[in-house]
Amino acid sequence: MSLSFEKNKELRHFTTFGISTKSSLYIPFSSIEELSEIIQSNEYLTSKSMVLGGGSNVLFTKDFEGVVLHNQLKGISEVGRGDDYVLIEFGSGEVWHDSVLYAVENGYGGIENLSLIPGSVGAAPMQNIGAYGVELKDVFHSLNALEISTGEIKTFYNEECNFGYRESVFKRELKNQFIIVSVVLRLTTQNHNLNTSYGAINAKLLELGLEPSLSNISRAVIDIRRSKLPDPNDIGNSGSFFKNPVVEVKKFEELQGRFPEIPNYPAPSRKIKLAAGWLIEKAGWKGKRFEDYGVHNNQALVLVNYGNAKGAQVYSLSQDILEDVESKFGIILEREVNII
Ligand SMILES: Cc1cc2nc3c(=O)[nH]c(=O)nc-3n(C[C@H](O)[C@H](O)[C@H](O)COP(=O)(O)OP(=O)(O)OC[C@H]3O[C@@H](n4cnc5c(N)ncnc54)[C@H](O)[C@@H]3O)c2cc1C
């Protein structure tokens, strides 16, 4: 098979930020054979490279001098079953939300709270996606990934992925070493553990007059998300730009002394999670607009592109916010979005 790399490819429509950027080489892949061939090609071996899924968690700050490999690996199949669960393998290029709908329609429980998160299945383990009281790690069984240096497919089970809050081994120790080709989820077929612990879900179910069920929770989450988060089709964005900081009790108490209303949530290891959006809003950034970029009007955690923003401008805004929050609260925020 001869590989066809496109040159100077415009990536604007491949990312939810919708920012114009070019990659010097671009190639989509839709099978593991194709991917194996790509990583052995001269173009790949002599350039920098990156995998792009749905482009909903990346910010290109400049043109990418290298190869962008665009994931189109599809396929959904059952690979195991027990008394009350099923193992489903999803191709990493499947759209995450379509996979959630597939699970809900088939009566498989576990990912209904993760409805409407943009992006591909393959990127979900990268940062252990989470929302409304559920994280990928709660249902994750294993994944298969192509090791770039050897061309071999390796399997990683849950414990080997070091999942944490928006973290995994693939974002840290194994960064850029593997391309995830499929993800296996363990989903319930009965005795579903419906999670409505987030007040907003219960309130929405009540408002809609619906009983908790897989499909009703999914519907409630979709409704809530549509009302709270800007749709990238209308305003370019990448969801939460920063992670919520986790601090020691001492630091929290000091802040609570100054700001009694500060939102706080228990975190593992007796630490406290704070809301990055609250800190950014309190620092006065919510709704600020500069030319075509800014901080969203209703969600201070979301940086936006109003049309023709440049990646470097959005990055520089994020740096200003970081420094301001540090000077006002003594907390160093961490970016959640992958800066390229
Ligand atoms: C409106 C909005 C709301 C969001 N809400 C949430 C939320 O509630 N919870 C949450 O956790 N996230 C949320 N996100 C962030 C985003 O949806 C997730 O991080 C998602 O998993 C990214 O998927 P993607 O395919 O778009 O990844 P991309 O942006 O394409 O890639 C992200 C990173 O993963 C790497 N990567 C992608 N695919 C692979 C692969 N197959 N193998 C190896 N590396 C790979 C890329 O190189 C890049 O570094 C939101 C984003 C938006 C725009």
CSV table of C-alpha atoms and ligand atoms in Angstrom, one decimal:
chain,number,residue,atom,x,y,z
A,1,MET,CA,0.0,0.0,0.0
A,2,SER,CA,1.4,3.4,-0.8
A,3,LEU,CA,0.9,6.0,1.9
A,4,SER,CA,-0.4,9.4,1.0
A,5,PHE,CA,0.8,12.2,3.3
A,6,GLU,CA,-0.9,15.5,2.7
A,7,LYS,CA,1.3,18.6,3.0
A,8,ASN,CA,0.5,21.9,4.7
A,9,LYS,CA,-2.8,20.6,6.0
A,10,GLU,CA,-5.2,23.1,7.7
A,11,LEU,CA,-6.3,21.7,11.0
A,12,ARG,CA,-8.9,24.3,12.0
A,13,HIS,CA,-11.8,22.0,11.6
A,14,PHE,CA,-10.1,19.1,13.4
A,15,THR,CA,-10.0,20.8,16.7
A,16,THR,CA,-12.8,22.2,18.9
A,17,PHE,CA,-10.9,25.4,19.4
A,18,GLY,CA,-11.3,26.0,15.7
A,19,ILE,CA,-8.0,27.9,15.5
A,20,SER,CA,-6.3,28.0,12.2
A,21,THR,CA,-3.0,26.0,12.2
A,22,LYS,CA,-1.2,23.9,9.7
A,23,SER,CA,0.7,20.7,10.0
A,24,SER,CA,3.5,20.1,7.5
A,25,LEU,CA,2.4,16.5,7.0
A,26,TYR,CA,-1.0,14.9,7.7
A,27,ILE,CA,-2.3,11.4,7.4
A,28,PRO,CA,-5.4,9.7,8.6
A,29,PHE,CA,-5.3,6.0,9.6
A,30,SER,CA,-8.2,3.6,9.8
A,31,SER,CA,-6.6,0.2,10.5
A,32,ILE,CA,-3.7,-1.0,12.7
A,33,GLU,CA,-1.9,-2.3,9.5
A,34,GLU,CA,-2.0,1.2,8.1
A,35,LEU,CA,-0.8,2.7,11.3
A,36,SER,CA,2.1,0.2,11.5
A,37,GLU,CA,3.1,1.1,7.9
A,38,ILE,CA,3.0,4.8,8.8
A,39,ILE,CA,5.3,4.5,11.8
A,40,GLN,CA,7.8,2.7,9.6
A,41,SER,CA,7.7,5.3,6.8
A,42,ASN,CA,10.5,7.7,6.1
A,43,GLU,CA,8.2,10.7,6.6
A,44,TYR,CA,7.3,9.5,10.1
A,45,LEU,CA,10.8,8.4,11.2
A,46,THR,CA,12.4,11.7,10.2
A,47,SER,CA,9.7,14.1,11.7
A,48,LYS,CA,8.1,15.0,14.9
A,49,SER,CA,4.7,13.5,15.2
A,50,MET,CA,1.4,13.4,17.2
A,51,VAL,CA,-1.9,11.6,17.2
A,52,LEU,CA,-5.0,13.6,16.9
A,53,GLY,CA,-8.4,12.3,18.0
A,54,GLY,CA,-11.4,14.6,18.1
A,55,GLY,CA,-9.1,17.6,18.8
A,56,SER,CA,-11.1,18.6,21.9
A,57,ASN,CA,-8.2,18.7,24.3
A,58,VAL,CA,-5.4,20.4,22.3
A,59,LEU,CA,-4.3,23.9,21.7
A,60,PHE,CA,-1.9,24.4,18.8
A,61,THR,CA,0.2,27.5,19.6
A,62,LYS,CA,1.9,27.5,16.2
A,63,ASP,CA,2.0,25.5,13.0
A,64,PHE,CA,3.0,21.9,13.7
A,65,GLU,CA,6.3,21.1,12.0
A,66,GLY,CA,5.8,17.4,11.7
A,67,VAL,CA,3.2,14.6,11.0
A,68,VAL,CA,-0.3,14.6,12.4
A,69,LEU,CA,-1.7,11.1,12.5
A,70,HIS,CA,-5.5,11.4,12.5
A,71,ASN,CA,-7.2,8.5,14.2
A,72,GLN,CA,-10.1,6.9,12.4
A,73,LEU,CA,-10.0,3.4,13.9
A,74,LYS,CA,-13.6,2.3,14.2
A,75,GLY,CA,-15.3,-0.8,15.5
A,76,ILE,CA,-17.3,-2.0,18.5
A,77,SER,CA,-17.5,-5.6,19.7
A,78,GLU,CA,-18.3,-7.7,22.7
A,79,VAL,CA,-15.1,-9.5,23.9
A,80,GLY,CA,-16.4,-11.0,27.2
A,81,ARG,CA,-19.4,-11.5,29.4
A,82,GLY,CA,-20.1,-12.5,33.0
A,83,ASP,CA,-23.3,-12.8,35.1
A,84,ASP,CA,-23.9,-9.1,35.4
A,85,TYR,CA,-21.4,-7.4,33.1
A,86,VAL,CA,-20.1,-7.3,29.6
A,87,LEU,CA,-16.7,-6.4,28.2
A,88,ILE,CA,-17.0,-4.1,25.1
A,89,GLU,CA,-14.0,-3.2,23.0
A,90,PHE,CA,-14.2,0.1,21.2
A,91,GLY,CA,-11.9,1.2,18.4
A,92,SER,CA,-10.0,4.2,19.6
A,93,GLY,CA,-11.3,6.4,16.8
A,94,GLU,CA,-14.9,5.9,17.8
A,95,VAL,CA,-16.6,9.1,18.9
A,96,TRP,CA,-16.9,8.9,22.7
A,97,HIS,CA,-20.4,10.2,22.9
A,98,ASP,CA,-21.6,7.7,20.2
A,99,SER,CA,-20.1,5.0,22.3
A,100,VAL,CA,-22.0,6.2,25.4
A,101,LEU,CA,-25.2,6.2,23.3
A,102,TYR,CA,-24.4,2.7,22.1
A,103,ALA,CA,-24.0,1.5,25.7
A,104,VAL,CA,-27.2,3.2,26.9
A,105,GLU,CA,-29.2,1.8,24.0
A,106,ASN,CA,-28.0,-1.7,24.7
A,107,GLY,CA,-28.8,-1.4,28.4
A,108,TYR,CA,-25.1,-1.4,29.4
A,109,GLY,CA,-24.4,0.7,32.5
A,110,GLY,CA,-21.4,2.7,33.7
A,111,ILE,CA,-20.7,5.5,31.3
A,112,GLU,CA,-24.1,7.3,31.1
A,113,ASN,CA,-22.8,10.1,33.4
A,114,LEU,CA,-20.0,10.7,30.8
A,115,SER,CA,-22.5,11.6,28.1
A,116,LEU,CA,-21.6,14.4,25.6
A,117,ILE,CA,-17.9,14.6,26.5
A,118,PRO,CA,-16.4,15.5,23.1
A,119,GLY,CA,-13.6,13.5,21.5
A,120,SER,CA,-12.5,10.0,20.7
A,121,VAL,CA,-12.5,6.8,22.8
A,122,GLY,CA,-8.7,6.6,22.4
A,123,ALA,CA,-8.1,9.9,24.2
A,124,ALA,CA,-10.4,9.1,27.1
A,125,PRO,CA,-7.8,7.1,29.0
A,126,MET,CA,-5.1,9.8,28.4
A,127,GLN,CA,-6.6,12.0,31.0
A,128,ASN,CA,-9.1,9.6,32.6
A,129,ILE,CA,-12.0,11.7,31.5
A,130,GLY,CA,-14.6,12.4,34.2
A,131,ALA,CA,-17.9,14.2,34.8
A,132,TYR,CA,-20.8,14.1,37.2
A,133,GLY,CA,-19.2,11.8,39.8
A,134,VAL,CA,-17.9,9.2,37.3
A,135,GLU,CA,-14.4,8.7,35.8
A,136,LEU,CA,-13.3,6.5,33.0
A,137,LYS,CA,-11.2,4.4,35.5
A,138,ASP,CA,-14.5,3.2,37.2
A,139,VAL,CA,-15.4,1.2,34.1
A,140,PHE,CA,-12.0,0.8,32.4
A,141,HIS,CA,-10.9,-2.8,31.9
A,142,SER,CA,-7.9,-2.5,29.5
A,143,LEU,CA,-6.6,-0.9,26.4
A,144,ASN,CA,-4.4,-2.0,23.5
A,145,ALA,CA,-1.7,0.3,22.3
A,146,LEU,CA,0.9,0.2,19.6
A,147,GLU,CA,4.3,0.7,21.0
A,148,ILE,CA,6.0,3.2,18.6
A,149,SER,CA,9.6,2.0,19.2
A,150,THR,CA,8.8,-1.7,18.5
A,151,GLY,CA,5.6,-1.7,16.5
A,152,GLU,CA,4.1,-4.2,18.9
A,153,ILE,CA,0.6,-4.1,20.4
A,154,LYS,CA,0.7,-4.1,24.2
A,155,THR,CA,-2.2,-4.5,26.6
A,156,PHE,CA,-2.5,-2.3,29.7
A,157,TYR,CA,-4.9,-3.2,32.5
A,158,ASN,CA,-6.5,-0.7,34.8
A,159,GLU,CA,-3.9,-0.8,37.6
A,160,GLU,CA,-1.1,-0.3,35.0
A,161,CYS,CA,-2.5,3.0,33.8
A,162,ASN,CA,-1.9,4.9,37.0
A,163,PHE,CA,-5.2,6.7,36.6
A,164,GLY,CA,-5.7,9.8,38.7
A,165,TYR,CA,-7.6,13.1,38.4
A,166,ARG,CA,-7.2,13.9,34.7
A,167,GLU,CA,-4.0,11.8,34.7
A,168,SER,CA,-2.7,8.6,33.4
A,169,VAL,CA,0.7,7.0,32.7
A,170,PHE,CA,0.2,7.9,29.1
A,171,LYS,CA,0.3,11.6,29.9
A,172,ARG,CA,3.4,11.2,32.1
A,173,GLU,CA,5.9,8.3,32.1
A,174,LEU,CA,4.8,6.9,28.8
A,175,LYS,CA,4.1,10.1,27.0
A,176,ASN,CA,4.5,9.8,23.2
A,177,GLN,CA,5.5,6.2,23.4
A,178,PHE,CA,2.2,4.5,22.6
A,179,ILE,CA,-0.7,5.0,20.3
A,180,ILE,CA,-3.9,3.7,21.8
A,181,VAL,CA,-5.8,1.5,19.3
A,182,SER,CA,-8.7,0.2,21.3
A,183,VAL,CA,-10.2,0.4,24.8
A,184,VAL,CA,-12.2,-2.3,26.6
A,185,LEU,CA,-14.8,-1.2,29.1
A,186,ARG,CA,-16.5,-3.4,31.7
A,187,LEU,CA,-20.1,-2.3,31.7
A,188,THR,CA,-23.0,-3.6,33.8
A,189,THR,CA,-25.8,-5.6,32.2
A,190,GLN,CA,-27.9,-5.7,35.4
A,191,ASN,CA,-27.8,-4.3,39.0
A,192,HIS,CA,-26.6,-1.0,37.5
A,193,ASN,CA,-24.9,1.3,40.0
A,194,LEU,CA,-26.8,4.4,39.0
A,195,ASN,CA,-24.9,7.5,40.1
A,196,THR,CA,-27.1,10.5,40.8
A,197,SER,CA,-25.0,11.8,43.6
A,198,TYR,CA,-24.4,15.1,41.7
A,199,GLY,CA,-27.3,17.2,42.9
A,200,ALA,CA,-27.8,18.7,39.4
A,201,ILE,CA,-28.7,15.3,38.0
A,202,ASN,CA,-31.4,14.6,40.6
A,203,ALA,CA,-32.8,18.1,40.1
A,204,LYS,CA,-32.9,17.7,36.3
A,205,LEU,CA,-34.6,14.3,36.6
A,206,LEU,CA,-37.2,15.8,38.9
A,207,GLU,CA,-37.7,18.7,36.5
A,208,LEU,CA,-38.2,16.4,33.6
A,209,GLY,CA,-40.4,14.0,35.7
A,210,LEU,CA,-38.1,11.1,35.0
A,211,GLU,CA,-37.1,8.1,37.1
A,212,PRO,CA,-33.3,7.4,37.3
A,213,SER,CA,-32.4,4.9,34.6
A,214,LEU,CA,-29.4,4.6,32.2
A,215,SER,CA,-31.2,6.5,29.4
A,216,ASN,CA,-32.8,9.1,31.7
A,217,ILE,CA,-29.5,9.9,33.4
A,218,SER,CA,-27.8,10.2,30.0
A,219,ARG,CA,-30.6,12.6,28.9
A,220,ALA,CA,-30.3,14.6,32.1
A,221,VAL,CA,-26.5,14.9,31.8
A,222,ILE,CA,-26.9,16.0,28.1
A,223,ASP,CA,-29.5,18.6,29.1
A,224,ILE,CA,-27.3,20.0,31.9
A,225,ARG,CA,-24.2,20.1,29.8
A,226,ARG,CA,-25.9,21.9,27.0
A,227,SER,CA,-27.1,24.5,29.3
A,228,LYS,CA,-23.8,25.0,31.1
A,229,LEU,CA,-21.0,24.6,28.6
A,230,PRO,CA,-20.4,26.5,25.3
A,231,ASP,CA,-20.9,24.3,22.3
A,232,PRO,CA,-17.7,24.3,20.3
A,233,ASN,CA,-19.8,24.5,17.1
A,234,ASP,CA,-20.9,28.0,18.2
A,235,ILE,CA,-17.7,29.2,20.1
A,236,GLY,CA,-14.4,27.5,19.8
A,237,ASN,CA,-13.2,26.1,23.1
A,238,SER,CA,-11.6,23.1,24.7
A,239,GLY,CA,-13.8,22.7,27.8
A,240,SER,CA,-12.0,23.2,31.1
A,241,PHE,CA,-8.7,24.9,30.3
A,242,PHE,CA,-7.3,24.3,33.8
A,243,LYS,CA,-7.5,21.4,36.3
A,244,ASN,CA,-9.1,22.0,39.7
A,245,PRO,CA,-6.2,22.4,42.1
A,246,VAL,CA,-5.9,20.0,45.0
A,247,VAL,CA,-4.3,21.6,48.1
A,248,GLU,CA,-3.3,20.7,51.7
A,249,VAL,CA,-5.8,21.4,54.5
A,250,LYS,CA,-3.5,24.1,55.9
A,251,LYS,CA,-3.6,26.0,52.6
A,252,PHE,CA,-7.3,25.6,52.3
A,253,GLU,CA,-7.9,26.9,55.8
A,254,GLU,CA,-5.8,29.9,55.1
A,255,LEU,CA,-7.9,30.7,52.0
A,256,GLN,CA,-11.1,30.0,53.8
A,257,GLY,CA,-10.1,32.5,56.4
A,258,ARG,CA,-9.9,35.2,53.7
A,259,PHE,CA,-12.8,33.9,51.6
A,260,PRO,CA,-15.4,32.0,53.8
A,261,GLU,CA,-17.5,31.2,50.7
A,262,ILE,CA,-14.7,29.4,48.8
A,263,PRO,CA,-16.1,26.1,47.2
A,264,ASN,CA,-14.3,23.0,48.4
A,265,TYR,CA,-14.5,19.2,48.0
A,266,PRO,CA,-12.8,16.4,49.7
A,267,ALA,CA,-10.0,14.8,47.7
A,268,PRO,CA,-7.9,11.6,48.2
A,269,SER,CA,-5.1,11.7,50.8
A,270,ARG,CA,-7.0,14.1,53.1
A,271,LYS,CA,-6.5,16.9,50.7
A,272,ILE,CA,-9.0,19.5,49.5
A,273,LYS,CA,-10.0,20.1,45.9
A,274,LEU,CA,-10.8,23.7,45.0
A,275,ALA,CA,-12.7,25.0,42.0
A,276,ALA,CA,-10.3,26.6,39.4
A,277,GLY,CA,-13.3,28.4,37.8
A,278,TRP,CA,-14.1,30.1,41.1
A,279,LEU,CA,-10.6,31.3,41.6
A,280,ILE,CA,-10.4,32.6,38.1
A,281,GLU,CA,-13.8,34.3,38.4
A,282,LYS,CA,-12.8,35.8,41.8
A,283,ALA,CA,-9.6,37.1,40.2
A,284,GLY,CA,-11.8,39.1,37.8
A,285,TRP,CA,-11.3,37.2,34.5
A,286,LYS,CA,-14.8,35.9,33.8
A,287,GLY,CA,-16.2,37.3,30.6
A,288,LYS,CA,-13.0,39.2,29.7
A,289,ARG,CA,-12.6,39.5,26.0
A,290,PHE,CA,-9.5,40.6,24.0
A,291,GLU,CA,-9.8,40.8,20.3
A,292,ASP,CA,-11.1,37.4,19.2
A,293,TYR,CA,-10.1,35.5,22.4
A,294,GLY,CA,-11.2,35.5,26.0
A,295,VAL,CA,-12.7,33.9,29.0
A,296,HIS,CA,-16.2,32.6,28.6
A,297,ASN,CA,-19.1,34.8,29.9
A,298,ASN,CA,-20.7,32.1,32.0
A,299,GLN,CA,-17.8,29.7,32.7
A,300,ALA,CA,-14.5,31.2,33.9
A,301,LEU,CA,-12.8,27.8,33.4
A,302,VAL,CA,-13.3,27.9,29.6
A,303,LEU,CA,-11.1,30.0,27.3
A,304,VAL,CA,-12.7,30.7,24.0
A,305,ASN,CA,-12.0,31.6,20.4
A,306,TYR,CA,-14.6,34.0,19.1
A,307,GLY,CA,-13.5,33.5,15.5
A,308,ASN,CA,-10.0,34.2,14.4
A,309,ALA,CA,-8.0,33.9,17.6
A,310,LYS,CA,-4.5,32.6,17.4
A,311,GLY,CA,-3.3,29.7,19.5
A,312,ALA,CA,-0.4,31.8,20.9
A,313,GLN,CA,-2.9,34.5,22.1
A,314,VAL,CA,-5.0,31.9,24.0
A,315,TYR,CA,-1.9,30.4,25.5
A,316,SER,CA,-0.6,33.9,26.6
A,317,LEU,CA,-4.0,34.6,28.2
A,318,SER,CA,-3.8,31.3,30.1
A,319,GLN,CA,-0.4,32.4,31.3
A,320,ASP,CA,-1.7,35.7,32.5
A,321,ILE,CA,-4.5,34.0,34.4
A,322,LEU,CA,-2.1,31.5,35.9
A,323,GLU,CA,0.2,34.3,37.2
A,324,ASP,CA,-2.7,36.4,38.5
A,325,VAL,CA,-4.3,33.5,40.3
A,326,GLU,CA,-0.9,32.6,41.8
A,327,SER,CA,-0.4,36.2,43.0
A,328,LYS,CA,-3.9,36.5,44.5
A,329,PHE,CA,-4.3,33.1,46.1
A,330,GLY,CA,-0.9,31.5,46.2
A,331,ILE,CA,-2.1,28.6,44.0
A,332,ILE,CA,-0.4,27.5,40.8
A,333,LEU,CA,-3.0,26.2,38.4
A,334,GLU,CA,-2.2,23.5,36.0
A,335,ARG,CA,-3.4,23.4,32.4
A,336,GLU,CA,-5.7,20.5,31.5
A,337,VAL,CA,-5.5,21.2,27.8
A,338,ASN,CA,-2.5,19.7,25.9
A,339,ILE,CA,-0.4,22.5,24.6
A,340,ILE,CA,1.2,21.7,21.2
B,1,LIG,C1,-17.0,21.5,25.4
B,1,LIG,C2,-16.0,20.5,26.0
B,1,LIG,C3,-16.3,19.8,27.2
B,1,LIG,C4,-15.5,18.9,27.8
B,1,LIG,N1,-15.8,18.3,28.9
B,1,LIG,C5,-15.0,17.4,29.5
B,1,LIG,C6,-15.4,16.7,30.7
B,1,LIG,O1,-16.5,16.9,31.2
B,1,LIG,N2,-14.5,15.8,31.3
B,1,LIG,C7,-13.3,15.6,30.7
B,1,LIG,O2,-12.6,14.8,31.3
B,1,LIG,N3,-12.9,16.2,29.6
B,1,LIG,C8,-13.7,17.1,29.0
B,1,LIG,N4,-13.3,17.8,27.8
B,1,LIG,C9,-12.0,17.5,27.3
B,1,LIG,C10,-12.0,16.5,26.1
B,1,LIG,O3,-13.3,16.2,25.6
B,1,LIG,C11,-11.4,15.1,26.6
B,1,LIG,O4,-10.1,15.3,27.1
B,1,LIG,C12,-11.4,14.1,25.4
B,1,LIG,O5,-11.0,12.8,26.0
B,1,LIG,C13,-10.3,14.5,24.4
B,1,LIG,O6,-10.5,13.6,23.3
B,1,LIG,P1,-10.0,13.9,21.8
B,1,LIG,O7,-10.2,12.7,21.0
B,1,LIG,O8,-10.6,15.1,21.3
B,1,LIG,O9,-8.5,14.2,22.1
B,1,LIG,P2,-7.5,15.1,21.3
B,1,LIG,O10,-7.7,16.5,21.7
B,1,LIG,O11,-7.5,14.8,19.9
B,1,LIG,O12,-6.1,14.6,22.0
B,1,LIG,C14,-5.8,14.9,23.3
B,1,LIG,C15,-4.4,14.3,23.7
B,1,LIG,O13,-4.4,12.9,23.6
B,1,LIG,C16,-3.5,12.4,22.6
B,1,LIG,N5,-4.2,11.3,21.9
B,1,LIG,C17,-5.4,11.3,21.3
B,1,LIG,N6,-5.7,10.1,20.9
B,1,LIG,C18,-4.7,9.3,21.2
B,1,LIG,C19,-4.5,7.9,20.9
B,1,LIG,N7,-5.3,7.1,20.3
B,1,LIG,N8,-3.3,7.4,21.4
B,1,LIG,C20,-2.4,8.1,22.0
B,1,LIG,N9,-2.6,9.5,22.3
B,1,LIG,C21,-3.7,10.0,21.8
B,1,LIG,C22,-3.3,13.6,21.7
B,1,LIG,O14,-2.0,13.5,21.1
B,1,LIG,C23,-3.3,14.7,22.7
B,1,LIG,O15,-2.1,14.9,23.4
B,1,LIG,C24,-14.2,18.7,27.2
B,1,LIG,C25,-13.9,19.3,26.0
B,1,LIG,C26,-14.8,20.2,25.4
B,1,LIG,C27,-14.4,20.9,24.1
